[in-house]
C-alpha cells in the first residue's frame, strides 16, 4: 500500500512540475485516438449475439446468402411496372457481390424475349396480382459491412428504375435492416453521449459547489471517452446495440474519478501551497480510486469471462474496461495539470502576501512559509490543521450543512449496527426472493425500436410472405456421399419425424429437390441421383449442395416467443437424433436465428454466476491490496445488500431481466466498491489519529468524503439517466435499472458501511486481543 501511495505521490510531483508537458501528452493521445475512432464498424441483429461456431462459419461461407427483398404493390402486371422491375434487375445484377437477382420480369422476358406492351400477355405468364417480389441474393460469406453498400446501391437503383406513380415499392431484407439499425446505433450513441454530457454539466453546476473550475471534470471525462473510441477502433471492437450503452456509463464512472481527484486537491489546498497540495492529494486519494477503478474493470471482466464468447457481451465488457482505464488516466493527465496551472495563475495574481481566500476555500500562500516552521503545511493560527483557524478538525466552511448532516447520520447508524444491518439483511432476503419471479427480455427483436422503418418494412414483408426468413431455420449436413440414395432417404425420414413435432410446419431438403425433379421418387443409385441433379438449374441446386455440404431448411410456425423458439430448437435437434443419420453423416442445426436465442437465455440464467465471479475477483483484488481480511470484506458487504435490493427495485418498476441487466450484479460490486473503498480508507485514516474513537472516525470520514461521493454518485445517476431516453428498449430499461442501483449503492455506502466497519473493526480487535493473550500465556519454548 505504501509503495502505491509513493507512486501516486511521485506522479503528483511530476504533474505539478510539468503541467504543460502533461497536457501535451494528453493532446497527442487525443490525436492518436481520433485515428482509431475512424476505424470503428457496427454489427447488428442476431450476429452480435452469436458466438464463434465452426459449423456456423462453414454454413455462412457455403449457404448463408444475405439478400434484399423488394416488395412491389399496385399494378404489377402493367408493362411500365414490369419494365421498371427489369431495369432494377439489370442494374443490381451487375453490382459486385450480388450472386443473382430474381424478379417477375425474368419470367416474362424468358417467355417473350422482352417486356411486351400488352398487359394481357404479361398476365398470361404472371397471372393477375397486385403484389410482386424482387429478390437480390448476395454471394455467400459476406459480412454486414460488406452487405451495406449493396443496400445503398439498391436504394439508388430503385429510384433510377422509375417505378410508375401509384406503385408502392419497399426495399427490405436483412441488409436493409442491418444498415438502418447501424445508422440508428451510431445516432443513438452520439445522442446519448450528448445527453449524458449535458446532464453532467447540470449536475456538476448545482451539486459540485465550493470548488474552482467545477465543470472541469466533465472535460476530463469527455477526453477519456474519446480515448476509448480510439482504443476500441484500434482493437477492432465494433459498435453494437449493447456497446452504445457503455459511453453514458463511462461518463458516470469517469466523473467519479475526476470529482474525487478534484475534491481532494481542493481539500489539501486548505493546508498546503499548490506545489505540495497535489502530491499530497494524489498520495491520499490516488490509491483508493485506483483500486476502485480496477474493481470496476474486474466487474466488467466478470461479464466478459461468463459470456461464453457471445460477441455483444464481450464487446460491451471490452469497451467498458478500456473506458474505465482511460477515463481514470484522463483524470490524471487532463484535470490535474489544468488545476495546477490555475492554482499557479491565482497565486501569481495574489502576489507574495500569502493570502488565503476563504470564499474560495483554498490556501494560495506565497513563496514564504507563513508559520515559520518550513513545512508549508498549515497557516500559523490553525491548531487543528484544517485551515479555518479553530481546533475543530473539520472545515465548516467547506463541508457545509450537508456534509455535517452526513457525518452525524453515519455516527448514529454506526452506533446502532444491529438494527441497521438486520434491516439491510431482511430487505436483501426479500430482494433475492423477488428476483426469482422477474420477467426476462431475451428476444433480440424486442431490443430494438419497434417503429424503426426497416423493422416495420420487414414485418410487412414477413406478413406478405408467410414469415420469410424469420421462420426458416437451417440444418447443415456434413459427410461423404451426401448424394447417395441412403442419405436422401434419411432426409425423408428426418422430414417425417420433424414435421410431426410441435412448432415445425415443414422441411425442405435435397431429398425434396431430387424427388421433385424425378416424379416424386428417389433414384435407386447414386448415378441416378447425379443425373437428376444435372437437370436442376445451377442456381437452385446451390441452395441444397455446395462444396461437399448439404443444406436442409426447417420451417417453423410464425410469431414464436423466446420459450417457443427454444422448444423448437430442441424439437429439431431431437428429430435429428431420432431419425438416426447414416454412418459418416453429421447433421447440426445452425444459423444465427437458431444459435443466438439459447446464447442470450444462457447469459440471463447465468447472472448469479456472473455476480459471484465478480465478487470473487474483486475480493481477491482487495485482499491482495490491503492484505487484511477485514479491509477486503468490509467494502463488499454493502454491495451484497444492493444486489438483493436491486431485485425489489426491478419488481417495483416491472423491469425485466435482459442480457445486459444480467451483468449488473457484477457491475454493482465493481462500481459501488469505489464509494465503499473511499469511505473505508478515510475511516482508517481518521482512526489512526491520536485520541480518535471508532465513532469519531466514522463521523469525520462521512463528513469529509460523504459529500464528495454523494456529489459523484448523484452526478453518476445523472449520467446514467441519459440511457433512459434511448430509443432501444433494452438500453432504456438498463438506464432505469442503473439509475436506481447507483442510488442504492450510494445509500448502502453511507448507511450500511459505517456500522459494518465498526462491527468488523471491533471483531478484529477482539480476535487480535485473544491471539495476543493466547501467545502471552503460552509456555516459553524450550
XYZ file of C-alpha atoms in Angstrom:
782
model
C 0.000 0.000 0.000
C 2.800 2.399 0.937
C 4.504 1.698 -2.394
C 1.319 2.613 -4.256
C 0.937 5.806 -2.243
C 4.525 6.711 -3.007
C 3.927 6.024 -6.691
C 0.973 8.389 -6.782
C 2.900 10.979 -4.762
C 5.619 10.801 -7.439
C 3.040 11.160 -10.195
C 1.667 14.205 -8.391
C 5.128 15.779 -8.183
C 5.702 15.175 -11.905
C 2.353 16.662 -12.933
C 2.926 19.609 -10.597
C 6.374 20.187 -12.064
C 5.407 19.682 -15.734
C 1.710 20.540 -16.246
C 2.142 21.852 -19.807
C 4.095 18.776 -20.891
C 1.390 16.577 -19.337
C -1.308 18.392 -21.313
C 0.748 17.971 -24.492
C 0.824 14.215 -23.864
C -2.974 14.304 -23.403
C -3.334 16.199 -26.704
C -1.087 13.695 -28.522
C -3.179 10.811 -27.197
C -6.317 12.590 -28.431
C -4.964 12.940 -31.967
C -3.978 9.260 -31.921
C -7.422 8.282 -30.622
C -9.200 10.097 -33.431
C -7.397 7.861 -35.914
C -8.679 4.764 -34.136
C -12.219 6.099 -33.827
C -12.414 6.370 -37.618
C -11.938 2.587 -37.833
C -14.997 1.614 -35.757
C -17.576 -0.574 -37.523
C -21.042 -1.733 -36.423
C -22.577 -5.191 -36.033
C -26.320 -5.586 -35.514
C -29.027 -8.174 -35.035
C -28.530 -11.834 -34.148
C -24.943 -11.800 -35.418
C -23.943 -9.723 -32.404
C -25.234 -12.480 -30.104
C -23.762 -15.488 -31.894
C -20.539 -16.913 -30.513
C -17.849 -18.455 -32.672
C -19.040 -21.768 -34.054
C -17.169 -23.829 -36.707
C -20.372 -25.238 -38.188
C -21.913 -21.779 -38.385
C -18.805 -20.420 -40.086
C -18.944 -23.205 -42.688
C -22.637 -22.565 -43.195
C -22.056 -18.831 -43.648
C -19.366 -19.498 -46.250
C -21.413 -22.001 -48.243
C -25.166 -21.458 -47.912
C -25.916 -18.318 -45.934
C -26.682 -15.800 -48.637
C -27.852 -12.444 -47.422
C -30.490 -10.795 -49.534
C -32.533 -7.704 -50.236
C -36.214 -8.094 -50.978
C -38.193 -5.507 -52.896
C -41.915 -5.557 -52.226
C -43.867 -4.059 -55.154
C -47.554 -3.186 -54.693
C -50.013 -1.875 -57.249
C -50.407 -2.561 -60.979
C -47.550 -5.040 -61.052
C -48.598 -6.515 -64.425
C -48.632 -3.123 -66.093
C -45.881 -3.046 -68.776
C -44.407 0.136 -67.274
C -44.109 -1.560 -63.883
C -42.504 -4.664 -65.417
C -40.003 -2.523 -67.317
C -39.073 -0.740 -64.075
C -38.540 -4.140 -62.444
C -36.390 -5.192 -65.392
C -34.265 -2.033 -65.136
C -33.817 -2.616 -61.397
C -32.990 -6.281 -62.067
C -30.382 -5.478 -64.723
C -28.650 -2.814 -62.674
C -28.477 -4.857 -59.483
C -27.247 -7.929 -61.363
C -24.064 -6.062 -62.219
C -23.344 -4.955 -58.632
C -20.292 -6.512 -57.013
C -21.016 -9.379 -54.564
C -24.537 -9.884 -55.959
C -24.958 -13.539 -56.979
C -28.240 -13.122 -58.837
C -31.496 -11.190 -58.982
C -34.852 -12.916 -59.242
C -37.920 -10.959 -60.389
C -41.202 -11.441 -62.268
C -39.583 -9.599 -65.183
C -37.281 -12.588 -65.678
C -40.200 -14.933 -66.302
C -41.848 -12.556 -68.747
C -38.609 -11.976 -70.660
C -37.963 -15.727 -70.722
C -41.358 -16.192 -72.385
C -41.278 -13.319 -74.885
C -37.644 -12.257 -75.002
C -38.678 -8.802 -73.880
C -41.351 -6.982 -71.858
C -44.400 -6.818 -74.152
C -46.625 -3.769 -74.372
C -49.717 -5.897 -73.713
C -50.795 -6.315 -70.114
C -52.821 -9.347 -71.173
C -49.673 -11.108 -72.408
C -47.930 -10.360 -69.120
C -50.877 -11.727 -67.137
C -50.788 -14.951 -69.157
C -47.345 -15.531 -67.614
C -47.753 -13.990 -64.161
C -51.472 -14.140 -63.600
C -53.385 -11.203 -62.179
C -51.867 -9.814 -58.988
C -51.306 -6.550 -57.172
C -48.215 -7.827 -55.363
C -44.766 -8.878 -56.586
C -41.325 -9.542 -55.136
C -37.858 -8.870 -56.454
C -35.072 -10.681 -54.625
C -31.413 -9.637 -54.737
C -29.269 -12.526 -53.472
C -25.678 -11.964 -52.345
C -22.616 -14.130 -52.617
C -22.223 -16.318 -49.521
C -19.953 -15.340 -46.651
C -20.408 -11.555 -46.765
C -20.149 -9.617 -43.518
C -22.645 -6.952 -42.525
C -20.287 -4.089 -43.502
C -19.850 -5.750 -46.925
C -23.625 -6.094 -47.383
C -24.488 -2.476 -46.570
C -23.112 -0.930 -49.793
C -25.361 -3.323 -51.743
C -28.374 -1.989 -49.868
C -27.332 1.586 -50.643
C -26.965 0.627 -54.302
C -30.440 -0.957 -54.216
C -31.959 2.294 -52.952
C -30.280 4.180 -55.791
C -31.385 1.540 -58.305
C -34.996 1.754 -57.110
C -35.047 5.499 -57.805
C -33.210 5.072 -61.100
C -35.674 2.376 -62.269
C -38.528 4.949 -62.184
C -41.477 2.861 -60.996
C -44.790 4.396 -62.137
C -46.733 6.693 -59.852
C -49.182 4.776 -57.698
C -46.907 1.745 -57.400
C -45.563 1.234 -53.889
C -42.006 -0.038 -53.528
C -40.424 -1.177 -50.251
C -36.779 -2.211 -50.121
C -36.305 -4.521 -47.160
C -34.442 -7.620 -46.042
C -31.528 -8.424 -43.755
C -29.126 -5.914 -45.317
C -31.706 -3.118 -45.186
C -32.483 -3.875 -41.566
C -28.784 -4.056 -40.652
C -27.948 -0.795 -42.450
C -30.739 1.220 -40.822
C -30.052 -0.281 -37.419
C -26.349 0.537 -37.763
C -27.167 4.167 -38.510
C -29.570 4.288 -35.566
C -26.947 2.799 -33.231
C -24.471 5.491 -34.269
C -27.074 8.218 -33.880
C -28.148 6.800 -30.527
C -24.556 6.644 -29.310
C -23.966 10.279 -30.217
C -27.292 11.389 -28.759
C -26.786 9.501 -25.502
C -23.269 10.854 -25.236
C -24.535 14.402 -25.706
C -27.360 13.902 -23.221
C -25.016 12.407 -20.643
C -22.593 15.319 -21.008
C -25.422 17.843 -20.737
C -26.873 16.196 -17.656
C -23.425 16.003 -16.102
C -22.888 19.715 -16.641
C -26.166 20.459 -14.876
C -25.307 18.091 -12.036
C -21.799 19.477 -11.531
C -23.009 23.060 -11.691
C -25.595 22.581 -8.968
C -24.010 19.832 -6.850
C -20.243 20.340 -7.055
C -20.112 23.709 -5.349
C -17.363 25.357 -3.329
C -14.511 24.365 -5.683
C -12.699 26.100 -8.513
C -13.439 25.136 -12.131
C -16.260 22.855 -11.067
C -17.149 21.899 -14.661
C -13.599 20.781 -15.413
C -14.258 17.086 -14.543
C -16.641 16.792 -17.495
C -13.879 17.983 -19.832
C -11.523 15.322 -18.492
C -14.157 12.604 -18.767
C -15.066 13.587 -22.306
C -11.400 13.275 -23.244
C -11.395 9.817 -21.655
C -14.414 8.821 -23.742
C -12.653 9.992 -26.912
C -9.628 7.929 -25.895
C -11.982 4.963 -25.510
C -13.372 5.428 -29.020
C -9.816 5.319 -30.320
C -8.906 2.249 -28.281
C -11.833 0.144 -29.472
C -11.200 1.240 -33.043
C -7.590 0.066 -32.916
C -8.592 -3.114 -31.056
C -11.227 -3.978 -33.673
C -14.131 -3.867 -31.206
C -17.279 -2.945 -33.185
C -20.133 -0.777 -32.043
C -23.374 -2.635 -31.312
C -26.667 -2.176 -29.505
C -25.087 -3.037 -26.153
C -21.797 -1.228 -26.756
C -23.614 2.061 -27.278
C -24.713 1.842 -23.628
C -21.121 1.986 -22.435
C -20.432 5.653 -23.078
C -23.031 7.167 -20.720
C -21.818 4.610 -18.171
C -18.229 5.748 -18.690
C -19.193 9.374 -18.229
C -20.851 8.444 -14.959
C -17.890 6.392 -13.735
C -15.226 8.762 -15.048
C -16.870 11.690 -13.295
C -16.380 9.790 -10.047
C -12.639 9.567 -10.575
C -12.239 13.202 -11.593
C -14.520 14.526 -8.844
C -12.566 12.599 -6.217
C -9.260 13.960 -7.530
C -10.691 17.466 -7.707
C -12.277 17.402 -4.254
C -9.189 16.016 -2.518
C -6.942 18.553 -4.241
C -9.186 21.353 -3.008
C -9.104 19.867 0.479
C -5.296 19.716 0.520
C -5.113 23.338 -0.665
C -6.682 24.247 2.673
C -3.456 23.384 4.471
C -0.714 23.367 1.830
C 0.613 25.511 -1.019
C -0.037 24.256 -4.561
C 3.366 22.622 -5.009
C 2.661 20.298 -2.067
C -1.114 20.005 -2.330
C -1.169 17.901 -5.491
C 1.352 15.237 -4.359
C -0.408 15.005 -1.011
C -3.825 14.778 -2.650
C -2.756 12.027 -5.054
C -0.970 10.100 -2.309
C -4.194 10.160 -0.294
C -6.912 9.662 -2.900
C -4.979 8.044 -5.760
C -4.626 4.511 -4.309
C -8.277 4.037 -3.260
C -9.607 5.460 -6.544
C -7.099 3.332 -8.469
C -8.227 0.209 -6.620
C -11.861 1.213 -7.157
C -11.162 1.634 -10.879
C -9.578 -1.832 -11.003
C -12.608 -3.202 -9.141
C -14.925 -1.713 -11.773
C -12.742 -3.200 -14.509
C -12.930 -6.605 -12.811
C -16.715 -6.291 -12.598
C -16.810 -5.825 -16.353
C -14.223 -8.582 -16.671
C -16.552 -10.982 -14.870
C -19.151 -10.267 -17.551
C -16.543 -10.965 -20.222
C -15.472 -14.282 -18.699
C -19.016 -15.540 -18.100
C -20.376 -14.704 -21.558
C -19.157 -17.938 -23.172
C -17.804 -15.940 -26.087
C -21.047 -14.211 -27.092
C -19.733 -11.235 -29.113
C -22.100 -8.466 -27.939
C -21.330 -9.117 -24.260
C -17.603 -9.450 -24.920
C -17.601 -6.134 -26.825
C -19.585 -4.482 -24.029
C -17.075 -5.696 -21.432
C -14.025 -4.825 -23.538
C -15.273 -1.313 -24.250
C -16.106 -0.795 -20.582
C -12.679 -1.969 -19.421
C -10.946 0.312 -21.927
C -13.228 3.100 -20.753
C -12.630 2.905 -17.011
C -8.862 2.709 -17.536
C -8.793 5.646 -19.925
C -11.199 7.912 -18.029
C -9.051 7.346 -14.932
C -5.989 8.277 -16.992
C -7.753 11.378 -18.321
C -8.462 12.488 -14.770
C -4.722 12.415 -14.115
C -3.367 13.963 -17.312
C -6.146 16.424 -18.141
C -7.862 17.522 -14.920
C -4.887 17.768 -12.575
C -2.478 19.743 -14.791
C -5.224 22.270 -15.568
C -5.931 22.666 -11.846
C -2.195 23.074 -11.260
C -1.884 25.813 -13.872
C -4.953 27.540 -12.492
C -3.559 27.444 -8.951
C -0.269 28.937 -10.190
C -2.144 31.670 -12.029
C -4.135 32.515 -8.923
C -1.003 32.562 -6.823
C 0.800 34.969 -9.143
C -2.273 37.161 -9.289
C -2.299 37.468 -5.479
C 1.385 38.328 -5.241
C 3.734 37.301 -2.432
C 1.480 38.077 0.522
C 0.402 34.512 1.187
C -3.312 35.265 1.173
C -5.812 32.556 1.843
C -9.228 33.262 0.326
C -11.934 31.780 2.487
C -14.521 32.385 -0.193
C -12.690 30.006 -2.485
C -11.808 27.634 0.314
C -8.176 27.312 -0.795
C -4.740 28.079 0.544
C -2.907 30.190 -2.045
C 0.104 31.084 0.033
C 3.104 32.980 -1.291
C 6.702 31.851 -1.540
C 7.422 32.274 2.166
C 6.443 29.894 4.924
C 3.565 31.514 6.855
C 4.057 29.727 10.150
C 7.832 29.824 10.099
C 8.348 26.091 10.549
C 9.455 25.457 6.917
C 6.998 22.601 6.404
C 4.486 24.502 4.250
C 1.619 22.696 5.925
C -0.730 24.982 7.843
C -1.462 28.633 8.460
C 0.087 29.841 11.742
C -3.050 30.125 13.831
C -4.743 26.844 12.852
C -4.232 24.300 15.648
C -6.463 21.690 14.018
C -4.699 21.943 10.679
C -7.939 22.279 8.736
C -7.437 25.813 7.555
C -10.233 27.526 9.472
C -8.227 28.679 12.475
C -10.081 26.703 15.167
C -9.450 23.404 16.907
C -12.207 21.536 15.041
C -10.621 19.058 12.602
C -13.365 19.732 10.059
C -13.532 22.879 7.971
C -17.121 24.035 8.473
C -16.925 26.394 5.514
C -16.051 23.601 3.047
C -18.125 20.651 4.198
C -21.248 22.716 4.748
C -24.509 21.689 6.355
C -24.929 18.657 4.103
C -21.512 17.244 4.975
C -22.078 17.666 8.699
C -25.529 16.062 8.409
C -23.969 13.048 6.689
C -21.395 12.784 9.446
C -23.934 12.928 12.256
C -26.228 10.440 10.498
C -23.374 7.989 9.959
C -22.427 8.218 13.615
C -25.999 7.405 14.692
C -26.167 4.451 12.295
C -22.762 3.159 13.363
C -23.812 3.364 16.999
C -26.764 1.040 16.289
C -25.273 -1.624 13.987
C -27.660 -4.439 14.932
C -30.775 -2.528 13.861
C -29.255 -1.169 10.655
C -27.680 -4.405 9.468
C -30.727 -6.517 10.366
C -32.965 -4.234 8.299
C -30.499 -4.399 5.408
C -30.352 -8.213 5.569
C -34.150 -8.575 5.648
C -34.529 -6.328 2.605
C -31.778 -8.274 0.845
C -33.551 -11.570 1.503
C -36.826 -10.173 0.196
C -34.972 -8.999 -2.897
C -33.476 -12.403 -3.603
C -36.957 -13.915 -3.379
C -38.391 -11.260 -5.715
C -35.563 -11.923 -8.169
C -36.851 -15.441 -8.846
C -40.119 -14.036 -10.202
C -38.784 -11.333 -12.536
C -39.638 -11.481 -16.232
C -36.994 -11.700 -18.943
C -36.207 -9.840 -22.156
C -34.433 -12.272 -24.490
C -35.857 -11.703 -27.979
C -33.347 -9.638 -29.999
C -36.166 -8.057 -31.980
C -37.556 -6.665 -28.721
C -34.212 -4.948 -28.101
C -34.774 -2.504 -30.961
C -37.278 0.323 -31.532
C -40.494 -1.210 -32.765
C -41.150 1.799 -35.004
C -37.809 1.555 -36.831
C -38.807 1.906 -40.517
C -36.682 -1.057 -41.601
C -38.286 -3.206 -38.904
C -41.787 -2.096 -39.886
C -40.974 -2.901 -43.523
C -39.540 -6.263 -42.530
C -42.651 -7.138 -40.559
C -44.802 -6.141 -43.509
C -42.706 -8.300 -45.810
C -42.990 -11.237 -43.429
C -46.755 -10.840 -43.294
C -46.965 -10.982 -47.087
C -44.601 -13.964 -47.442
C -45.778 -16.067 -44.515
C -42.849 -15.188 -42.338
C -39.974 -15.216 -44.814
C -36.570 -15.932 -43.326
C -37.930 -15.230 -39.859
C -39.415 -18.718 -39.695
C -36.736 -20.587 -41.644
C -34.004 -22.421 -39.750
C -31.047 -24.247 -41.201
C -29.572 -27.718 -40.785
C -26.029 -28.202 -42.071
C -25.231 -31.760 -43.207
C -21.609 -32.892 -43.334
C -20.163 -36.158 -44.581
C -19.224 -38.125 -47.662
C -21.595 -39.332 -50.381
C -24.286 -36.833 -49.458
C -25.965 -37.601 -52.810
C -26.274 -41.292 -52.009
C -29.879 -42.587 -52.056
C -29.498 -43.832 -48.461
C -28.663 -40.310 -47.295
C -31.613 -38.875 -49.221
C -33.965 -41.458 -47.706
C -32.672 -40.480 -44.248
C -33.572 -36.872 -45.096
C -37.107 -38.047 -45.891
C -37.225 -39.854 -42.533
C -35.992 -36.695 -40.819
C -38.752 -34.693 -42.530
C -41.441 -37.124 -41.308
C -40.114 -37.035 -37.742
C -39.592 -33.266 -37.637
C -42.958 -32.291 -39.125
C -44.654 -34.440 -36.513
C -43.025 -32.389 -33.738
C -44.659 -29.274 -32.259
C -43.823 -25.882 -33.846
C -42.349 -27.466 -37.014
C -44.504 -26.863 -40.085
C -42.286 -28.099 -42.919
C -38.910 -29.281 -44.165
C -37.187 -28.542 -47.491
C -34.194 -30.782 -48.177
C -32.100 -32.149 -51.067
C -34.436 -35.156 -50.960
C -37.349 -32.793 -51.656
C -35.474 -31.329 -54.631
C -34.485 -34.700 -56.128
C -37.989 -36.113 -55.723
C -39.489 -33.016 -57.357
C -37.319 -33.454 -60.452
C -37.795 -37.243 -60.572
C -41.513 -37.740 -60.458
C -41.745 -37.867 -56.693
C -39.250 -40.727 -56.288
C -35.678 -41.049 -55.014
C -33.479 -42.893 -57.589
C -32.095 -46.261 -56.541
C -28.480 -45.420 -57.374
C -26.128 -42.511 -56.743
C -25.593 -42.225 -60.517
C -29.339 -41.821 -60.910
C -29.310 -39.046 -58.309
C -26.491 -37.308 -60.172
C -28.462 -37.429 -63.421
C -31.466 -35.861 -61.730
C -29.369 -33.111 -60.161
C -27.767 -32.359 -63.510
C -31.228 -31.333 -64.734
C -31.652 -28.870 -61.850
C -30.615 -25.261 -62.627
C -27.251 -24.489 -61.031
C -28.649 -21.546 -59.090
C -31.329 -23.677 -57.500
C -29.007 -26.612 -56.875
C -26.601 -24.322 -54.970
C -29.262 -23.846 -52.303
C -29.010 -27.546 -51.392
C -25.463 -28.667 -52.220
C -22.181 -26.774 -52.043
C -18.553 -27.821 -51.563
C -19.359 -31.232 -50.134
C -22.068 -29.995 -47.755
C -25.829 -30.299 -47.871
C -28.439 -27.840 -46.618
C -31.839 -28.624 -45.106
C -34.321 -25.848 -44.321
C -36.743 -26.394 -41.440
C -39.800 -24.134 -41.407
C -41.259 -23.101 -38.052
C -44.617 -21.683 -37.124
C -44.872 -17.890 -37.158
C -44.591 -15.463 -34.228
C -42.833 -17.801 -31.807
C -41.987 -16.498 -28.356
C -38.490 -16.968 -26.952
C -39.609 -20.037 -24.989
C -41.233 -21.468 -28.108
C -38.072 -20.825 -30.111
C -36.043 -22.744 -27.533
C -38.584 -25.584 -27.690
C -38.422 -25.542 -31.483
C -34.621 -25.804 -31.397
C -34.863 -28.750 -29.006
C -37.502 -30.439 -31.182
C -35.356 -30.174 -34.313
C -32.282 -31.474 -32.511
C -34.317 -34.393 -31.152
C -35.662 -35.103 -34.646
C -32.108 -35.271 -35.991
C -31.145 -37.754 -33.294
C -34.306 -39.840 -33.592
C -34.099 -40.110 -37.391
C -30.641 -41.690 -36.987
C -28.365 -40.227 -39.700
C -26.355 -42.850 -41.647
C -22.805 -43.621 -40.513
C -20.393 -40.866 -41.504
C -23.174 -38.278 -41.810
C -23.454 -35.438 -39.289
C -26.384 -33.032 -39.171
C -26.444 -29.925 -36.994
C -28.972 -27.149 -36.545
C -27.158 -23.892 -37.232
C -27.643 -20.276 -38.341
C -27.774 -17.149 -36.194
C -31.543 -17.471 -35.707
C -31.063 -20.865 -34.019
C -27.884 -20.106 -32.068
C -28.452 -16.611 -30.654
C -31.644 -17.215 -28.549
C -30.110 -20.019 -26.434
C -26.974 -17.891 -26.038
C -28.969 -14.918 -24.754
C -31.063 -17.061 -22.410
C -27.907 -18.714 -21.048
C -26.495 -15.256 -20.326
C -29.615 -14.304 -18.380
C -29.746 -17.583 -16.475
C -26.058 -17.360 -15.553
C -26.420 -13.933 -13.923
C -25.781 -15.369 -10.452
C -22.589 -16.961 -11.728
C -21.531 -13.627 -13.233
C -22.246 -11.843 -9.963
C -20.389 -14.461 -7.940
C -17.401 -14.283 -10.253
C -17.333 -10.507 -9.929
C -17.407 -10.753 -6.128
C -14.563 -13.305 -6.115
C -12.381 -11.243 -8.458
C -12.905 -8.003 -6.541
C -12.413 -9.717 -3.182
C -9.122 -11.111 -4.478
C -8.066 -7.626 -5.590
C -8.895 -6.064 -2.229
C -7.213 -8.858 -0.292
C -4.059 -8.569 -2.416
C -4.004 -4.796 -1.951
C -4.859 -4.486 1.743
C -3.582 -7.869 2.995
C -6.183 -7.618 5.742
C -9.320 -9.716 5.684
C -11.477 -7.029 7.278
C -10.489 -4.423 4.705
C -11.157 -6.897 1.889
C -14.586 -7.852 3.240
C -15.973 -4.543 4.521
C -16.341 -2.776 1.122
C -18.230 -5.780 -0.275
C -20.834 -6.128 2.476
C -22.931 -3.117 1.346
C -22.706 -4.399 -2.224
C -24.281 -7.708 -1.198
C -27.167 -5.708 0.216
C -27.551 -3.781 -3.052
C -27.565 -6.978 -5.134
C -30.644 -8.062 -3.198
C -32.250 -4.633 -3.063
C -31.998 -4.154 -6.819
C -34.422 -7.044 -7.399
C -37.016 -5.264 -5.258
C -36.453 -2.136 -7.335
C -36.856 -4.109 -10.576
C -40.019 -5.760 -9.330
C -41.475 -2.413 -8.269
C -40.870 -0.873 -11.716
C -41.612 -4.104 -13.623
C -38.159 -4.076 -15.262
C -37.387 -7.462 -16.899
C -34.004 -9.147 -16.716
C -32.219 -8.556 -20.005
C -28.834 -9.976 -21.026
C -27.391 -6.534 -20.283
C -29.110 -6.330 -16.910
C -27.864 -9.840 -16.096
C -24.374 -8.408 -15.751
C -25.475 -5.718 -13.309
C -24.718 -7.738 -10.177
C -21.012 -7.896 -11.026
C -21.084 -4.284 -12.188
C -22.767 -3.195 -8.964
C -19.939 -4.692 -6.934
C -17.317 -3.168 -9.213
C -18.873 0.280 -9.444
C -20.071 0.508 -5.852
C -16.706 -0.590 -4.481
C -15.426 2.909 -5.250
C -17.771 4.543 -2.755
C -17.187 1.969 -0.048
C -13.406 1.898 -0.507
C -13.130 5.683 -0.280
C -15.264 5.827 2.879
C -13.336 2.938 4.434
C -9.945 4.451 3.570
C -10.918 7.742 5.188
C -12.269 5.910 8.235
C -8.944 4.198 8.869
C -7.057 7.411 8.104
C -9.061 9.275 10.753
C -8.934 6.367 13.211
C -5.123 6.446 13.098
C -5.131 9.934 14.647
C -4.409 10.036 18.345
C -7.421 10.003 20.621
C -9.993 9.317 17.874
C -12.645 6.669 18.613
C -14.315 4.453 16.042
C -17.477 6.556 16.083
C -15.438 9.749 15.779
C -13.615 8.273 12.802
C -16.919 7.264 11.179
C -18.355 10.740 11.636
C -15.279 12.545 10.312
C -14.929 10.164 7.351
C -18.574 10.549 6.357
C -18.358 14.319 6.796
C -15.177 14.657 4.769
C -15.830 12.232 1.889
C -19.574 11.723 2.197
C -20.283 14.951 0.395
C -17.765 14.121 -2.336
C -19.144 10.643 -3.004
C -22.705 11.964 -2.790
C -21.876 14.542 -5.446
C -20.076 11.999 -7.621
C -22.818 9.414 -7.028
C -25.649 11.759 -7.916
C -23.658 13.022 -10.883
C -23.261 9.401 -11.977
C -27.024 8.995 -11.642
C -27.467 11.984 -13.941
C -25.105 10.433 -16.495
C -26.732 7.024 -16.379
C -30.178 8.591 -16.680
C -29.343 9.501 -20.280
C -29.809 5.798 -21.054
C -33.475 6.027 -20.074
C -34.007 8.203 -23.160
C -32.510 5.640 -25.550
C -34.749 4.548 -28.432
C -33.638 0.953 -27.773
C -35.911 -0.692 -25.161
C -33.074 -2.828 -23.778
C -30.968 0.287 -23.137
C -33.855 2.304 -21.718
C -34.636 -0.486 -19.228
C -30.960 -0.732 -18.355
C -30.909 3.020 -17.811
C -33.782 2.893 -15.313
C -32.116 -0.061 -13.652
C -28.671 1.514 -13.326
C -30.053 4.827 -12.061
C -31.809 3.011 -9.234
C -28.891 0.725 -8.472
C -26.333 3.557 -8.317
C -28.601 5.425 -5.924
C -28.999 2.284 -3.793
C -25.227 1.789 -3.885
C -24.693 5.307 -2.604
C -27.235 4.753 0.169
C -25.586 1.458 1.121
C -22.123 3.046 1.223
C -23.259 5.841 3.545
C -25.838 3.933 5.626
C -24.605 0.344 5.988
C -20.828 0.685 5.645
C -20.295 2.721 8.863
C -21.946 0.079 11.123
C -20.215 -2.657 9.096
C -16.837 -1.018 9.698
C -17.467 -0.631 13.418
C -18.608 -4.266 13.775
C -15.779 -5.776 11.745
C -13.142 -3.482 13.230
C -14.285 -4.343 16.742
C -14.324 -8.041 15.892
C -10.798 -7.781 14.505
C -9.611 -6.032 17.659
C -11.088 -8.794 19.822
C -9.510 -11.535 17.703
C -6.126 -9.850 17.931
C -6.524 -9.414 21.658
C -7.439 -13.079 22.053
C -4.470 -14.156 19.961
C -2.236 -11.840 21.990
C -3.443 -13.283 25.295
C -3.023 -16.796 23.962
C 0.517 -16.038 22.883
C 1.378 -14.322 26.165
C 0.079 -17.193 28.269
C 1.810 -19.934 26.371
C 4.791 -21.761 27.860
C 8.099 -20.445 26.634
C 9.778 -22.513 24.023
C 12.439 -24.817 25.357
